[in-house]
The first five atom37 places (N, CA, C, CB, O) and aatype in JSON, in Angstrom:
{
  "aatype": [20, 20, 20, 20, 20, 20, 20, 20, 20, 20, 20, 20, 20, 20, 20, 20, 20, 20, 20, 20, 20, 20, 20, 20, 20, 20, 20, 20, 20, 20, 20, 20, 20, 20, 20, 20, 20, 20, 20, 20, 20, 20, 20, 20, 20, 20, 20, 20, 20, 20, 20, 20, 20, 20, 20, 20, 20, 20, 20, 20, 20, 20, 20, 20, 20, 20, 20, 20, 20],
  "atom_mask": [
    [1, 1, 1, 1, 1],
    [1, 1, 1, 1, 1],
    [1, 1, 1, 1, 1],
    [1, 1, 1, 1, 1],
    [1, 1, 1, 1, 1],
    [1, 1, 1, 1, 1],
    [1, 1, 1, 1, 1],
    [1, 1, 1, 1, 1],
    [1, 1, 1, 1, 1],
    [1, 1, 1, 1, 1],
    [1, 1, 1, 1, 1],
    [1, 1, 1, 1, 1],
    [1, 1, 1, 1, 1],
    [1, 1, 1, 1, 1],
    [1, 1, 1, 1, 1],
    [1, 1, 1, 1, 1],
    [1, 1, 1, 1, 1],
    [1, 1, 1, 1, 1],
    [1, 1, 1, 1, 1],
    [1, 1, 1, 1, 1],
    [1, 1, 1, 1, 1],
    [1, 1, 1, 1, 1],
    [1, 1, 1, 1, 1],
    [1, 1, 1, 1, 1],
    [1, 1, 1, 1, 1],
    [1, 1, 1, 1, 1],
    [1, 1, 1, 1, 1],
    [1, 1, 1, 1, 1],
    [1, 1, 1, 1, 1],
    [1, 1, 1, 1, 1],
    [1, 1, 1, 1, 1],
    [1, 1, 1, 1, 1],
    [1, 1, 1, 1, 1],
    [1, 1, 1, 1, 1],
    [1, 1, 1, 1, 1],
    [1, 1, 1, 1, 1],
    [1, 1, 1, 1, 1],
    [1, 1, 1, 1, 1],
    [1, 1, 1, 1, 1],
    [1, 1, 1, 1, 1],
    [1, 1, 1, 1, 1],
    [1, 1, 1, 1, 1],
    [1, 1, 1, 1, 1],
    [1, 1, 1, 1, 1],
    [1, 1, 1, 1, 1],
    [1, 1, 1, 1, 1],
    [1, 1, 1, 1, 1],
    [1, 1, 1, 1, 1],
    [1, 1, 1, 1, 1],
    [1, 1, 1, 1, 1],
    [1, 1, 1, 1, 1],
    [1, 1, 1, 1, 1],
    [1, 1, 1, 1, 1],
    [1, 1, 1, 1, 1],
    [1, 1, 1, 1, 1],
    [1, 1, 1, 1, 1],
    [1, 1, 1, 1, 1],
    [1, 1, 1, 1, 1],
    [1, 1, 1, 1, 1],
    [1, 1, 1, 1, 1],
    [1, 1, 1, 1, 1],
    [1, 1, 1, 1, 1],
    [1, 1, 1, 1, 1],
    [1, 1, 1, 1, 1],
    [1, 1, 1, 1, 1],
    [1, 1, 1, 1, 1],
    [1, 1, 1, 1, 1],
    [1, 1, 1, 1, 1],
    [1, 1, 1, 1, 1]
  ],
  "atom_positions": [
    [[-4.07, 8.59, -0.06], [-5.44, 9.05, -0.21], [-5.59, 9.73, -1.57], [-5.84, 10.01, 0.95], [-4.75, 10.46, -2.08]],
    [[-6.9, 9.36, -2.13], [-7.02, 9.32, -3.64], [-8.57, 10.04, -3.77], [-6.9, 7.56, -4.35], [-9.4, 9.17, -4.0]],
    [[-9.09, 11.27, -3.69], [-10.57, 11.34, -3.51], [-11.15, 11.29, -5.35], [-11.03, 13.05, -2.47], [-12.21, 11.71, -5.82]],
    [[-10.34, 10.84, -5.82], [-11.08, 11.06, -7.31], [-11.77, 9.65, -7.7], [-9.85, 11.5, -8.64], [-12.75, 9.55, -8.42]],
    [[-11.01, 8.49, -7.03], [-12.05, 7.14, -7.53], [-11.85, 6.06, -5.79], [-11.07, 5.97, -9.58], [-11.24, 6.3, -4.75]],
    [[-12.81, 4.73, -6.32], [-12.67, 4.09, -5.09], [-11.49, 3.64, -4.71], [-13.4, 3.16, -5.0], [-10.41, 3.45, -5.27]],
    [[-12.11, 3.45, -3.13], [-11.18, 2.78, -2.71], [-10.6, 1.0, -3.22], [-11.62, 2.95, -1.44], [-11.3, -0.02, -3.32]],
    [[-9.44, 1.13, -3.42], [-9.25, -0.33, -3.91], [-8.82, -0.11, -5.6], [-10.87, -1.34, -3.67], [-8.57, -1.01, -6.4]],
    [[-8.82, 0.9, -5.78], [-8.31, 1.48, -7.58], [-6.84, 1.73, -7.5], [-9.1, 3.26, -8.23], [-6.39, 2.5, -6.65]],
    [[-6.16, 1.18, -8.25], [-4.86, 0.66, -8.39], [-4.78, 1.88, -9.62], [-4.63, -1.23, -8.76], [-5.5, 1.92, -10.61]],
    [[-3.21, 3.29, -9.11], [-2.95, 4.04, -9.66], [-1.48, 4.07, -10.19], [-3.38, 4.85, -9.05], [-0.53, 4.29, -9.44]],
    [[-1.37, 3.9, -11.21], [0.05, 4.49, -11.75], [0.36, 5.78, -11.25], [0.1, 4.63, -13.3], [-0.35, 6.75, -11.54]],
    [[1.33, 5.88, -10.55], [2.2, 7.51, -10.37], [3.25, 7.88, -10.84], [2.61, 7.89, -9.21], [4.04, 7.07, -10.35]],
    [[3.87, 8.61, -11.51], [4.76, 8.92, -11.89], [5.39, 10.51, -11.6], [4.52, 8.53, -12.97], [4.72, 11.4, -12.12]],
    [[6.5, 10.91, -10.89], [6.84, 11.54, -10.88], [7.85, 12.4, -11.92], [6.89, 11.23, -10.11], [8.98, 12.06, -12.25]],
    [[7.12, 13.58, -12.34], [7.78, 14.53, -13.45], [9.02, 14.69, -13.72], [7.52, 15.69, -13.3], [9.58, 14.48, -14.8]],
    [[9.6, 15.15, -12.48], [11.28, 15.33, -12.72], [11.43, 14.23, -12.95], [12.33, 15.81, -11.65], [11.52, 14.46, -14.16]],
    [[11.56, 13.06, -12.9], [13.08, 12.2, -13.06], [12.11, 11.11, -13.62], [14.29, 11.73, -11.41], [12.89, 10.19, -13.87]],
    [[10.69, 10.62, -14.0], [9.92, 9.7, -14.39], [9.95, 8.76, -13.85], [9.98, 9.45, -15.35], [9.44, 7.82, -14.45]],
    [[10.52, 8.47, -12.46], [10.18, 7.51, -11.82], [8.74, 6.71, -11.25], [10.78, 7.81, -11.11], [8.31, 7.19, -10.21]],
    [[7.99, 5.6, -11.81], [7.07, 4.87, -11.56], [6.54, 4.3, -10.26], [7.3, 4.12, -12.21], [7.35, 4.17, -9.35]],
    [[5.69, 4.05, -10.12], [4.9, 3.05, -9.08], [3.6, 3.13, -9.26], [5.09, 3.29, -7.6], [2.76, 3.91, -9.71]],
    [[3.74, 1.72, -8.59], [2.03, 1.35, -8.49], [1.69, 1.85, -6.8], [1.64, -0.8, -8.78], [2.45, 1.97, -5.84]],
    [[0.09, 2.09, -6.94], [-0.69, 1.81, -5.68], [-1.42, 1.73, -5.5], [-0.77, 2.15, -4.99], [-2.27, 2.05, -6.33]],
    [[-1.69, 1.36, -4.57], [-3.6, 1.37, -4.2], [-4.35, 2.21, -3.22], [-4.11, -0.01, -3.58], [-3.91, 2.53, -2.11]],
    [[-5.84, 2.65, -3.86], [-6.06, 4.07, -3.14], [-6.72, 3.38, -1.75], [-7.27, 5.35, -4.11], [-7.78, 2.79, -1.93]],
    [[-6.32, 3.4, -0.72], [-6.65, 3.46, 0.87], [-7.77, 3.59, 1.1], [-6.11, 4.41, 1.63], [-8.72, 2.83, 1.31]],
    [[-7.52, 5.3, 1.03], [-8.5, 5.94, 1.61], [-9.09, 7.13, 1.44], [-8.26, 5.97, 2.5], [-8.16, 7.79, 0.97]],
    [[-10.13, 7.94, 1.5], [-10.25, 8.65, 0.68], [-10.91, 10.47, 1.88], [-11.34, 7.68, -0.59], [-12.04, 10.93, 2.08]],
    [[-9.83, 10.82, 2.25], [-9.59, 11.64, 3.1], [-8.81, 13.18, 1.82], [-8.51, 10.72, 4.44], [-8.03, 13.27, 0.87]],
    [[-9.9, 14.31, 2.89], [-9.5, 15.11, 1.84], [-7.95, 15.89, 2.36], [-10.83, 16.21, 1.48], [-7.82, 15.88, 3.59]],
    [[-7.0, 16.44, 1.72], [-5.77, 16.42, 1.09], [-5.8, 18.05, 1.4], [-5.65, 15.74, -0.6], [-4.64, 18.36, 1.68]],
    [[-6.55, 19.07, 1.46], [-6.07, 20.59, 0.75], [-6.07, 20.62, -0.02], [-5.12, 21.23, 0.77], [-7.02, 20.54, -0.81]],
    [[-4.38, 20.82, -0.3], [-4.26, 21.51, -1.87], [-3.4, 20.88, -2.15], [-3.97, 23.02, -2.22], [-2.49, 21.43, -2.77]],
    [[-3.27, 19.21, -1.75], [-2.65, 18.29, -2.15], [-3.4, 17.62, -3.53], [-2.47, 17.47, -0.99], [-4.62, 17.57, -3.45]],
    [[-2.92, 17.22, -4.51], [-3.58, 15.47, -5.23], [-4.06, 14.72, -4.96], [-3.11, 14.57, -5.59], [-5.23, 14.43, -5.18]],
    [[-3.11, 14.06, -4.26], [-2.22, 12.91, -3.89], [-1.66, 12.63, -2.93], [-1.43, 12.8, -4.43], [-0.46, 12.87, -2.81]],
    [[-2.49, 11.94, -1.79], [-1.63, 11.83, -0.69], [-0.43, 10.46, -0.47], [-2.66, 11.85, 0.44], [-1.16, 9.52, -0.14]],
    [[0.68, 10.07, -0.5], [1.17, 8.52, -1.17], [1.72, 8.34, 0.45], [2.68, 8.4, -2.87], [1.75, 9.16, 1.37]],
    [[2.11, 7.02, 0.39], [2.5, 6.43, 1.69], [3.67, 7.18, 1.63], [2.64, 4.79, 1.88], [3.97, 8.01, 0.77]],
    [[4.32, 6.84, 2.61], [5.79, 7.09, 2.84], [6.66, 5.86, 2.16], [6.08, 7.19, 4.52], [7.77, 6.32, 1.88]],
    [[6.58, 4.69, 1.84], [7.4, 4.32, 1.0], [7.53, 4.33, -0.2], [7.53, 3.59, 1.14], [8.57, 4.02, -0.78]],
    [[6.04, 4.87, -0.96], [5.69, 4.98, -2.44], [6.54, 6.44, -2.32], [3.76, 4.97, -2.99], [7.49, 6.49, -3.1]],
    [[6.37, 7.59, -1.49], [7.39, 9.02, -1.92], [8.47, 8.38, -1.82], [7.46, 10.52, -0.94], [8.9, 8.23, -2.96]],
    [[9.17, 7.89, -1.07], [10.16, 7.54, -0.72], [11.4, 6.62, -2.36], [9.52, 6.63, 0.63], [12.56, 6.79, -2.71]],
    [[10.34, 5.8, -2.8], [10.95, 5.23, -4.06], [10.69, 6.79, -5.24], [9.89, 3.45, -4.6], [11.59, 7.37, -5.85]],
    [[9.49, 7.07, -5.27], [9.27, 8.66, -6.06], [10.8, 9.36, -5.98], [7.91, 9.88, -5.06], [11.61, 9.26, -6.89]],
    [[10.98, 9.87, -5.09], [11.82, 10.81, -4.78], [12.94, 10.8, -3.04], [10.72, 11.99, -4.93], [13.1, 10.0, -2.11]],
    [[13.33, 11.83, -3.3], [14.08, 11.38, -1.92], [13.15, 12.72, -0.98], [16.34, 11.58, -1.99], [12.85, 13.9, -1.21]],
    [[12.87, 11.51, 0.47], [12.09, 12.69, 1.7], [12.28, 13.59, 1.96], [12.02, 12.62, 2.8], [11.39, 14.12, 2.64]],
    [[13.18, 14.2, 1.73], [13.56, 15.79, 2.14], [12.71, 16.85, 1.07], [15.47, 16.09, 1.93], [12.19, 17.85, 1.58]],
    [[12.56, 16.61, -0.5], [11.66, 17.41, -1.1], [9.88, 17.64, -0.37], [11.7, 16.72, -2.53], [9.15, 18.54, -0.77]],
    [[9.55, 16.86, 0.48], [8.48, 17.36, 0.73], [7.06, 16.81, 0.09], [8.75, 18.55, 0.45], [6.25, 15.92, 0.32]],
    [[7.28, 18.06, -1.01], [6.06, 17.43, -1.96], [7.12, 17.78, -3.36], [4.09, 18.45, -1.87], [8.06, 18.55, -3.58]],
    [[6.1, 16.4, -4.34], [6.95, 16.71, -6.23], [5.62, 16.9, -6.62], [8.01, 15.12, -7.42], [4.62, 17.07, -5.92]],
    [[5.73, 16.85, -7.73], [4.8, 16.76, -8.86], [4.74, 15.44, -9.35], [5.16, 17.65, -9.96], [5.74, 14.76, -9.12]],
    [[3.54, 14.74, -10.15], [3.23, 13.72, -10.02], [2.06, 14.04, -11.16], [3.04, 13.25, -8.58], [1.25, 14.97, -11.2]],
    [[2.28, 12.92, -12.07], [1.15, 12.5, -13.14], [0.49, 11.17, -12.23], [1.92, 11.97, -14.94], [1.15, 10.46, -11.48]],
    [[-0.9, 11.04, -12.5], [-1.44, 10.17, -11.87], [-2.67, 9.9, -12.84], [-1.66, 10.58, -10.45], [-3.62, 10.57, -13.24]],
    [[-2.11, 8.3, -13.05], [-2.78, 7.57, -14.43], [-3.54, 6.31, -13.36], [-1.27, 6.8, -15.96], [-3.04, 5.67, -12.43]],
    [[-5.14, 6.29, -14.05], [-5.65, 4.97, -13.36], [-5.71, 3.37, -13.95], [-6.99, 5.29, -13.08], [-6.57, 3.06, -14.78]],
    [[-5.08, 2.72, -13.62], [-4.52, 1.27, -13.79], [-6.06, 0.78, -14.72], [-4.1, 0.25, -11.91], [-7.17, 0.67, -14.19]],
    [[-5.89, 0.64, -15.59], [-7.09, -0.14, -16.32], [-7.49, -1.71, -15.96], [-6.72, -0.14, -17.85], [-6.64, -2.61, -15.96]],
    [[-9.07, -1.94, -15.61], [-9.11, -3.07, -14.68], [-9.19, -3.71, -16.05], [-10.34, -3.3, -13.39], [-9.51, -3.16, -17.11]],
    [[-8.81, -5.04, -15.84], [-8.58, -6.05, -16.54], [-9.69, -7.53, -16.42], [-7.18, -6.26, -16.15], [-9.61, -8.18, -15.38]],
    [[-10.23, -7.79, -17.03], [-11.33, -8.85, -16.74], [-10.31, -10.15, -16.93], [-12.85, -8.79, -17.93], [-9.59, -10.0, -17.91]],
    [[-10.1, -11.43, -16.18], [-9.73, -12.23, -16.6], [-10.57, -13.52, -17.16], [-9.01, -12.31, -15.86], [-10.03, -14.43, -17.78]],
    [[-12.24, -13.48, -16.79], [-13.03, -13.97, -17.34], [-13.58, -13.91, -18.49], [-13.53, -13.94, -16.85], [-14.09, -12.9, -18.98]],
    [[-13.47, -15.69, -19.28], [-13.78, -15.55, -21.09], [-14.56, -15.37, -21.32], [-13.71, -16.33, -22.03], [-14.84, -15.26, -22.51]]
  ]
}
């Protein structure tokens, strides 16, 4: 869950400590607290290892791309 753009917006994440990447796509748009970023469990899961909880996280939005000339 992503409340800053639509649903269907494809986000680069990157986690701070160690710069590990992924892509995703925002779901749904449910509010968080005093979360960001809410990510699936397999997007944290490649991020970081489950036991941290929550990381820190840069979160860049995938630039749409037109493929029409």
């Amino acid at each position: 869950a992503y409340n800053n753009v639509p649903r269907g917006t494809m986000l680069l994440v990157t986690n701070i400590s160690n710069n590990k990447t992924c892509t995703v796509e925002v779901t749904d748009r449910n509010g968080m607290g005093k979360y960001h970023i809410d990510l699936s469990h397999s997007a944290f899961g490649y991020l970081s290892d489950h036991s941290k909880g929550t990381i820190k996280v840069l979160v860049k939005i995938f630039p749409i791309v037109s493929l029409r000339h």
